[in-house]
PDB file of C-alpha atoms in Angstrom:
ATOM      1  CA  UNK A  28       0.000   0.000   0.000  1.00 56.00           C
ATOM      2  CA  UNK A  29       1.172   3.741  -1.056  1.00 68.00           C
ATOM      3  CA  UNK A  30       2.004   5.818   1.568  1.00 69.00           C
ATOM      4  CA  UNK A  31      -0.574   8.378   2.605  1.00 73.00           C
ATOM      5  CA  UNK A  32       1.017  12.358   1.422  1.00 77.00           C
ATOM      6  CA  UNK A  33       1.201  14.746   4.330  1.00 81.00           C
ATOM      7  CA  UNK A  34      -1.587  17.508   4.700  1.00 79.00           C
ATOM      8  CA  UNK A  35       1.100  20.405   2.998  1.00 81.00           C
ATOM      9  CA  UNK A  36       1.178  17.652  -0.014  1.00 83.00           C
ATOM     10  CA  UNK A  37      -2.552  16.892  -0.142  1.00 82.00           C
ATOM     11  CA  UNK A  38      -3.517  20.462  -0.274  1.00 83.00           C
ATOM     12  CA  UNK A  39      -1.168  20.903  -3.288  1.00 85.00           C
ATOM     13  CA  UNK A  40      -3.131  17.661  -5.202  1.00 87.00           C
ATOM     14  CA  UNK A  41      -5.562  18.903  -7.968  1.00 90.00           C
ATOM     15  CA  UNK A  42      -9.113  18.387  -7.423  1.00 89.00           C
ATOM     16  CA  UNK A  43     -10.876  15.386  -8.498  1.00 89.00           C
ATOM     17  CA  UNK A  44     -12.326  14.958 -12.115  1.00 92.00           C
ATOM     18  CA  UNK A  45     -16.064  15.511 -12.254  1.00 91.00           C
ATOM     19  CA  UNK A  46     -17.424  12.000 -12.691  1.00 88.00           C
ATOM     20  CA  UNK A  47     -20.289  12.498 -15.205  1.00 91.00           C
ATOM     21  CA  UNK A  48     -22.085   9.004 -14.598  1.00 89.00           C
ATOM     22  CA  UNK A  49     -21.159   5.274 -14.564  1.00 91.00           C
ATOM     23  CA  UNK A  50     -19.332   3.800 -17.650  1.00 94.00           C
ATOM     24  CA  UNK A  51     -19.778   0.080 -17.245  1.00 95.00           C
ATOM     25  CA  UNK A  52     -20.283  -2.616 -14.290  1.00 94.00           C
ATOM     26  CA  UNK A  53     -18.617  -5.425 -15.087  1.00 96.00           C
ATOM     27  CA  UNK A  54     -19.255  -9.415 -14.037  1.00 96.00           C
ATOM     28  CA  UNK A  55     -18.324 -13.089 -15.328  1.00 97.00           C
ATOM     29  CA  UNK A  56     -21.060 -14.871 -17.592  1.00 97.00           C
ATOM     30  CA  UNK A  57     -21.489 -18.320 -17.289  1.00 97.00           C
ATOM     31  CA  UNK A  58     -22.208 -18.407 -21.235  1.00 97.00           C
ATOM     32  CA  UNK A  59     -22.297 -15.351 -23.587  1.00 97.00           C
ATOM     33  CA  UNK A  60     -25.030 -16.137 -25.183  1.00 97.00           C
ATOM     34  CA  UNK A  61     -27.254 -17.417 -22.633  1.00 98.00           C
ATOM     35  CA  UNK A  62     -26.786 -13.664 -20.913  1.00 98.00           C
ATOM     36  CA  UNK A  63     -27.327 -12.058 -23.993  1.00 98.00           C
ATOM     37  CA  UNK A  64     -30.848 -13.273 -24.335  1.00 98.00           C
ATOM     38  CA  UNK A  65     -31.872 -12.076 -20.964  1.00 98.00           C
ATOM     39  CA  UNK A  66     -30.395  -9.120 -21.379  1.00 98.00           C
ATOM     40  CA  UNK A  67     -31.323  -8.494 -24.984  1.00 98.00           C
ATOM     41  CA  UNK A  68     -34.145 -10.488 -25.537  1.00 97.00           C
ATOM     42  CA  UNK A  69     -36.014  -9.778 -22.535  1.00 97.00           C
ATOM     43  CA  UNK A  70     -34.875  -6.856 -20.941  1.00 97.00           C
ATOM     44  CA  UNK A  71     -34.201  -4.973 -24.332  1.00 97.00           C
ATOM     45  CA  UNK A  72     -30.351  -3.736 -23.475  1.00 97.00           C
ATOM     46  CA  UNK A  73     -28.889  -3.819 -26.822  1.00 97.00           C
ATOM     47  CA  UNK A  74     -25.870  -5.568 -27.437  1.00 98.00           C
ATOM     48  CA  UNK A  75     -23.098  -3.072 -28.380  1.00 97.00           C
ATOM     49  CA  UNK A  76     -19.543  -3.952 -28.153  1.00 97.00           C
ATOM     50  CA  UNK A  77     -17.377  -6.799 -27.773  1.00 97.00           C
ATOM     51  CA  UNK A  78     -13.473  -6.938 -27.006  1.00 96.00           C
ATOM     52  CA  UNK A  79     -11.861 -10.370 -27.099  1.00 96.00           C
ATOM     53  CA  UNK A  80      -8.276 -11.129 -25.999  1.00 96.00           C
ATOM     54  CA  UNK A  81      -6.141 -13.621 -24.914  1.00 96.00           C
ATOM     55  CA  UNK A  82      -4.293 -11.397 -22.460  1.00 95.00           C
ATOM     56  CA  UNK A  83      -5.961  -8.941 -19.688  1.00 94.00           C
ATOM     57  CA  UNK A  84      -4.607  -5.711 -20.797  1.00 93.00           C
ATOM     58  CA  UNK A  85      -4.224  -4.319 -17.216  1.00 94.00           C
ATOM     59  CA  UNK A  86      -2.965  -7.300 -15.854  1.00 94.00           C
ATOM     60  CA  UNK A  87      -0.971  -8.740 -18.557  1.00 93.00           C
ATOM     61  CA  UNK A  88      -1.810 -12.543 -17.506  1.00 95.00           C
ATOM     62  CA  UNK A  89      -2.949 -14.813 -20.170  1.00 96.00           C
ATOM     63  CA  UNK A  90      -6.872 -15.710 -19.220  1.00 95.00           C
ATOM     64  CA  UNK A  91      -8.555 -16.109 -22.950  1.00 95.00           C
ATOM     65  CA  UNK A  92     -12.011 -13.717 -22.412  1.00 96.00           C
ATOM     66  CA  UNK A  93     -14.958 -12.107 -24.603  1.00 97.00           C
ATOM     67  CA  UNK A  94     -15.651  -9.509 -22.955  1.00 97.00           C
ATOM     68  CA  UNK A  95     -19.248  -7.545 -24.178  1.00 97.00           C
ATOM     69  CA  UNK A  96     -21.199  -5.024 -23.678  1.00 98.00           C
ATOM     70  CA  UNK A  97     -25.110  -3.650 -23.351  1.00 98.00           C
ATOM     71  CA  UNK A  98     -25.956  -0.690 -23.274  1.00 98.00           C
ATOM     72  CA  UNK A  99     -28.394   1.125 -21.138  1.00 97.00           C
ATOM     73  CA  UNK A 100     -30.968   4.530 -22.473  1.00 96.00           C
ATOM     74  CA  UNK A 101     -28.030   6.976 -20.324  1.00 95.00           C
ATOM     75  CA  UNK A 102     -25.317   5.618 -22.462  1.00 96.00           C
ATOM     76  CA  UNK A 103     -24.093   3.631 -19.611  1.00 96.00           C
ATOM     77  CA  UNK A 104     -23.016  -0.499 -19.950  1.00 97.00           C
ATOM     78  CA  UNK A 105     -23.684  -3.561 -18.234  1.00 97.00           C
ATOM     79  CA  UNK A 106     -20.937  -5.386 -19.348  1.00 98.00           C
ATOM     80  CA  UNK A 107     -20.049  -9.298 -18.607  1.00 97.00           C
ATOM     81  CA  UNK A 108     -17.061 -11.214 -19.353  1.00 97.00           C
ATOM     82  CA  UNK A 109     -17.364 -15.022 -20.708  1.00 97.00           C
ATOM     83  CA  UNK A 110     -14.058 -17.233 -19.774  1.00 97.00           C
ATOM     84  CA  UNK A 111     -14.822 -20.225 -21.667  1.00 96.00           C
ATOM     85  CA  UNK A 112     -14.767 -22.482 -18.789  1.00 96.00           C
ATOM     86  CA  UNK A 113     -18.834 -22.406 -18.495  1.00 96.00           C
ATOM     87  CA  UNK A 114     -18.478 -21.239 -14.685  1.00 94.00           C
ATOM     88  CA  UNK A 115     -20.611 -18.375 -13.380  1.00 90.00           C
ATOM     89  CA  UNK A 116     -19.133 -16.872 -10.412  1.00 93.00           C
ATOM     90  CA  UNK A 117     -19.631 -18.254  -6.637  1.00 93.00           C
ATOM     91  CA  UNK A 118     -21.897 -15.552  -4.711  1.00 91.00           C
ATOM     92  CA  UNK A 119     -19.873 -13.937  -1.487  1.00 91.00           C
ATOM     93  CA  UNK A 120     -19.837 -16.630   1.476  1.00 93.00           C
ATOM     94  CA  UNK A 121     -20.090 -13.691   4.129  1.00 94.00           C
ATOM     95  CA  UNK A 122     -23.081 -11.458   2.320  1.00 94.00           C
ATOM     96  CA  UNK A 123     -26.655 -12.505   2.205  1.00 93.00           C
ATOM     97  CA  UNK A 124     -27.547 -13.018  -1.256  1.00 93.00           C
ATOM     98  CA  UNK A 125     -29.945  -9.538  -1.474  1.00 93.00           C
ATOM     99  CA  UNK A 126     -27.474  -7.265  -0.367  1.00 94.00           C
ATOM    100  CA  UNK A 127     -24.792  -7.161  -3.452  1.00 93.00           C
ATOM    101  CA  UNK A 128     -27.087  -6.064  -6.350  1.00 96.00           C
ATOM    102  CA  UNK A 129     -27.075  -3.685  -9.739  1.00 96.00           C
ATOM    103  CA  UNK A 130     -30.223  -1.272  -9.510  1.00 96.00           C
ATOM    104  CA  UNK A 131     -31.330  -0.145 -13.073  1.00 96.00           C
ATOM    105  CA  UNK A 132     -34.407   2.797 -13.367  1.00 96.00           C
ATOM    106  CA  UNK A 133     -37.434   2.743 -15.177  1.00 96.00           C
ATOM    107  CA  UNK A 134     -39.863   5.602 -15.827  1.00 95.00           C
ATOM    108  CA  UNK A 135     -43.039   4.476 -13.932  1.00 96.00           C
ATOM    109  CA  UNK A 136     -44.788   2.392 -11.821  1.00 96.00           C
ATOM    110  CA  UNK A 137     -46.374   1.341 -14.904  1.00 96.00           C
ATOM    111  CA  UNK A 138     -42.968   0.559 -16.304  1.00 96.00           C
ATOM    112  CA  UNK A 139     -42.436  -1.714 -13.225  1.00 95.00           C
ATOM    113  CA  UNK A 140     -44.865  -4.143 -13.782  1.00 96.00           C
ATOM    114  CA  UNK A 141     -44.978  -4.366 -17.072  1.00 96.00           C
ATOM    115  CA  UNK A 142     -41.528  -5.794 -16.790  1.00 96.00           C
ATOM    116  CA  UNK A 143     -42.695  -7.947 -14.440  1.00 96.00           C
ATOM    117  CA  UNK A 144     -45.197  -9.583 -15.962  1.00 96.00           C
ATOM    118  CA  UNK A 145     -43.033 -10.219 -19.274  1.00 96.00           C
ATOM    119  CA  UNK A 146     -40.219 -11.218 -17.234  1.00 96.00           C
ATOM    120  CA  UNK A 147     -42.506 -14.057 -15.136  1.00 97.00           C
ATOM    121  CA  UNK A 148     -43.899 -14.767 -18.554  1.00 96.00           C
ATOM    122  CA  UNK A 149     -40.255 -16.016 -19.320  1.00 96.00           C
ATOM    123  CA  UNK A 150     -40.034 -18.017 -16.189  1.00 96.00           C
ATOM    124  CA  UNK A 151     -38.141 -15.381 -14.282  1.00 96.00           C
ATOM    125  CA  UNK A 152     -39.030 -15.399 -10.338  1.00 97.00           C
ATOM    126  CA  UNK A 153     -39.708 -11.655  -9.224  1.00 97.00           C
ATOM    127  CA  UNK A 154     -40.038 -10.384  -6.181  1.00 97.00           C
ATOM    128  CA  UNK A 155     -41.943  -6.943  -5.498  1.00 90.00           C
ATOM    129  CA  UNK A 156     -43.783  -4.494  -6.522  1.00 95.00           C
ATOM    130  CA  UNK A 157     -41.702  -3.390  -3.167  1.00 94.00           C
ATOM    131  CA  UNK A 158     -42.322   0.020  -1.554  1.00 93.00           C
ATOM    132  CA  UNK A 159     -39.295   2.127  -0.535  1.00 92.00           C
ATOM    133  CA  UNK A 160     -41.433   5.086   0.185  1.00 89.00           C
ATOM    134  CA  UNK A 161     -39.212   7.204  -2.592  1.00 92.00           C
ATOM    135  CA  UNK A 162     -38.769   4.647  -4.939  1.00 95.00           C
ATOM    136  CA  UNK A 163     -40.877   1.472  -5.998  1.00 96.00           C
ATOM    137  CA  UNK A 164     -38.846  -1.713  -6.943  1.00 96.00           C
ATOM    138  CA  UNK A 165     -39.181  -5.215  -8.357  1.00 97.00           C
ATOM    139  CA  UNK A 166     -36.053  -7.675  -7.918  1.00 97.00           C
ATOM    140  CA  UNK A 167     -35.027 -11.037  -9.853  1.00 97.00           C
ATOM    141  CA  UNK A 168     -31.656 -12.481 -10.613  1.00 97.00           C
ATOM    142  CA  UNK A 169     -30.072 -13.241 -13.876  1.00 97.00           C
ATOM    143  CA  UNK A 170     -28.945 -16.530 -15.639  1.00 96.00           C
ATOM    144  CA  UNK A 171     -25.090 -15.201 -14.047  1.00 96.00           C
ATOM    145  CA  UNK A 172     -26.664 -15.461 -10.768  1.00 95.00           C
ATOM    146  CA  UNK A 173     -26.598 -11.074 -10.206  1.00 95.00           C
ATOM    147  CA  UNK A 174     -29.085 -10.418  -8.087  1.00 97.00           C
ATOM    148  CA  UNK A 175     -30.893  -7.196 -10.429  1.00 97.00           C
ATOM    149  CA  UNK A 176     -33.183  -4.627  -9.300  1.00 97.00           C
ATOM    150  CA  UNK A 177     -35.656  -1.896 -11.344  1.00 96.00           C
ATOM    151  CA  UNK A 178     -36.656   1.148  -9.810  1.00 96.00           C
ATOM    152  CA  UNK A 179     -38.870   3.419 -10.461  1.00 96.00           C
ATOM    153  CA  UNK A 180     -38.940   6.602  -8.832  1.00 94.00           C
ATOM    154  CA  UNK A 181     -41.437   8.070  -6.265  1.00 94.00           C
ATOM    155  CA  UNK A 182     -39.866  11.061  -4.386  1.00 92.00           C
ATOM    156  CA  UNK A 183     -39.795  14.410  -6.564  1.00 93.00           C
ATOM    157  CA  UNK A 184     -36.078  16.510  -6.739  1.00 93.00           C
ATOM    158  CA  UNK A 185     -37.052  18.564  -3.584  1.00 93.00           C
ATOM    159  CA  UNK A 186     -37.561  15.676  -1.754  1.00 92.00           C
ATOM    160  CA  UNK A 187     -34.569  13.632  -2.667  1.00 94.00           C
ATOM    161  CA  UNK A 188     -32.625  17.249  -1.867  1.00 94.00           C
ATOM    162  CA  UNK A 189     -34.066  17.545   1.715  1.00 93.00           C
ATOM    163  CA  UNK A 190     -32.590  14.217   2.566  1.00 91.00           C
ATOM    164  CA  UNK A 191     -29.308  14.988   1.433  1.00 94.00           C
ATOM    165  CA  UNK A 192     -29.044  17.769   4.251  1.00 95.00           C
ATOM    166  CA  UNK A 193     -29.522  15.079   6.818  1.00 94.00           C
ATOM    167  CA  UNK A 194     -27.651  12.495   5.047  1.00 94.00           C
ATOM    168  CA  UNK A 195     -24.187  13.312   6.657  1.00 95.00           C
ATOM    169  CA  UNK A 196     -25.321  13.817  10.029  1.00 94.00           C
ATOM    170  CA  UNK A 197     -26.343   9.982   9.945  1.00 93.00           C
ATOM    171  CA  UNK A 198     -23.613   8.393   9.030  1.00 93.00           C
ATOM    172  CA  UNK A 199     -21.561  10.517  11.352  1.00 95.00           C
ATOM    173  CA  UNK A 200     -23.713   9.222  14.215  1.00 94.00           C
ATOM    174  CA  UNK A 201     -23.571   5.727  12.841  1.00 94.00           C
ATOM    175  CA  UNK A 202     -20.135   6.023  12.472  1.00 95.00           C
ATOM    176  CA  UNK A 203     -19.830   7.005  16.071  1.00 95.00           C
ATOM    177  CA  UNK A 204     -21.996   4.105  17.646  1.00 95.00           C
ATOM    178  CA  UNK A 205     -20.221   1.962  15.615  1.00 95.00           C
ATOM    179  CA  UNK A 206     -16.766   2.918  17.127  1.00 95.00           C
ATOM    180  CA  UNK A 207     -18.338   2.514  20.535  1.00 96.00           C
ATOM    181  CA  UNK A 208     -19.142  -0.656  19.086  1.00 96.00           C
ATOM    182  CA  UNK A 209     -15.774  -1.758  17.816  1.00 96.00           C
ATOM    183  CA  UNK A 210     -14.499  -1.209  21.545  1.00 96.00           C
ATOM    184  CA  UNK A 211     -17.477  -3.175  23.462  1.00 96.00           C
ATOM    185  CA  UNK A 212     -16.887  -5.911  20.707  1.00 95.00           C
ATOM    186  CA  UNK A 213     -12.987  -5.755  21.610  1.00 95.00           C
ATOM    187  CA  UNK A 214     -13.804  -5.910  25.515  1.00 95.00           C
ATOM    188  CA  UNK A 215     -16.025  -8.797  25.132  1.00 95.00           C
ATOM    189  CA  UNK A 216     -19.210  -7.121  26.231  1.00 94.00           C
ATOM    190  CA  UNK A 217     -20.923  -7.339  22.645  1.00 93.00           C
ATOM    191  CA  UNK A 218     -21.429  -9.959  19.941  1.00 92.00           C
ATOM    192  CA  UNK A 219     -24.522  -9.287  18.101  1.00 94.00           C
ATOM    193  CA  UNK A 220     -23.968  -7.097  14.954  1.00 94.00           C
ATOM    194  CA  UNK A 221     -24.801  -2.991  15.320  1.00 95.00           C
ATOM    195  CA  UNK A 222     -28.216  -2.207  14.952  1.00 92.00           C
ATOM    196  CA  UNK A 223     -28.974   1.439  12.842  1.00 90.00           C
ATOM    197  CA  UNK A 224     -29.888   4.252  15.437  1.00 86.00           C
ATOM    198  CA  UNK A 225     -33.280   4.735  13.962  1.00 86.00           C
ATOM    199  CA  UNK A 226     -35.779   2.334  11.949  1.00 87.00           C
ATOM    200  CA  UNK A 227     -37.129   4.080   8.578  1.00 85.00           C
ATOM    201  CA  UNK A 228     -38.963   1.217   8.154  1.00 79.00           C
ATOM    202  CA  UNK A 229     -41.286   0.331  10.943  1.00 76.00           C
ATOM    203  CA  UNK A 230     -44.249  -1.262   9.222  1.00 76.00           C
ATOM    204  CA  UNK A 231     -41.207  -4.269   9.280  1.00 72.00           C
ATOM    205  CA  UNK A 232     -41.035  -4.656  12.910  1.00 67.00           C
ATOM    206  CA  UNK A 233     -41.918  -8.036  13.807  1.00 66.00           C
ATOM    207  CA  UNK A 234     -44.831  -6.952  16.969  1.00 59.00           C
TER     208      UNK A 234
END
């Protein structure tokens, strides 16, 4: 690991380039093909680009890949890389299986579940129409095993900007319990994971 500049030396740093949105996520396909026709097919993300090597470029090791691309209404990718071996990737043994997940927006409600139905009309299992109180969502995984998520949006701008102002005070107090936490854990006087300081979903509490 690099070491970390002085203050003097971080001051003197330029500032960071404007990220304008996301380029691409990318993930291992089981079979190229297979994910195109979700993706394609039933989602309708067109297929766009496709790089095939024998070496990764940044890595320089030899692992043979196609490695391709759809593309989503923003000009943003989903892009997958197929290995040849016919192997999708093993989901995280320490993460529930809904936590890691790609959310992709849709227009309306209306949006929501008409993707639904044509997506259960494929054999896809969905779960929702789930209310986040600023956002609906339906969830479903893909043939790669990626758990996927569409949202479509409740809460107006003003909204979304009122819980920004409040949005760093949070985490600072989380972050501060959680400390507290780290040292009870480290004295033995703790186990259980942290719980959040408040519950912004109550109509979940088990009575």
């Amino acid at each position: 690991m690099n070491a970390v500049l002085n203050p003097t030396d971080l001051a003197s740093l330029p500032a960071p380039a404007p990220i304008q949105q996301l380029h691409h996520y990318a993930y291992k396909a089981r079979d190229a093909e297979e994910t195109r026709q979700f993706y394609e097919d039933i989602l309708g993300l067109p297929l766009y680009h496709i790089i095939q090597s024998d070496y990764v470029p940044s890595t320089g090791e030899y692992c043979p890949y196609t490695h391709f691309f759809f593309r989503l209404q923003d000009g943003s990718f989903i892009a997958f890389f197929d290995l040849g071996d016919d192997v999708k990737a093993e989901p995280s043994p320490n993460t529930p299986l809904w936590v890691n997940h790609i959310a992709f927006r849709v227009n309306t409600v209306q949006e929501l579940e008409n993707t639904k139905r044509r997506l259960e009309a494929h054999g896809v299992e969905v779960l929702g129409v789930t209310d986040h109180h600023i956002f609906k969502s339906i969830y479903f995984f893909d043939p790669n095993g990626i758990r996927l998520e569409l949202s479509a949006q409740l809460a107006n701008d003003e909204q979304m900007e009122k819980d920004s102002t409040v949005a760093h005070a949070r985490l600072r107090e989380w972050t501060a319990r959680k400390e507290q936490w780290r040292k009870e854990r480290a004295e033995g006087k703790v186990d259980a994971p942290l719980k959040p300081q408040q519950n912004d979903r109550p109509e979940f509490v088990r009575k």
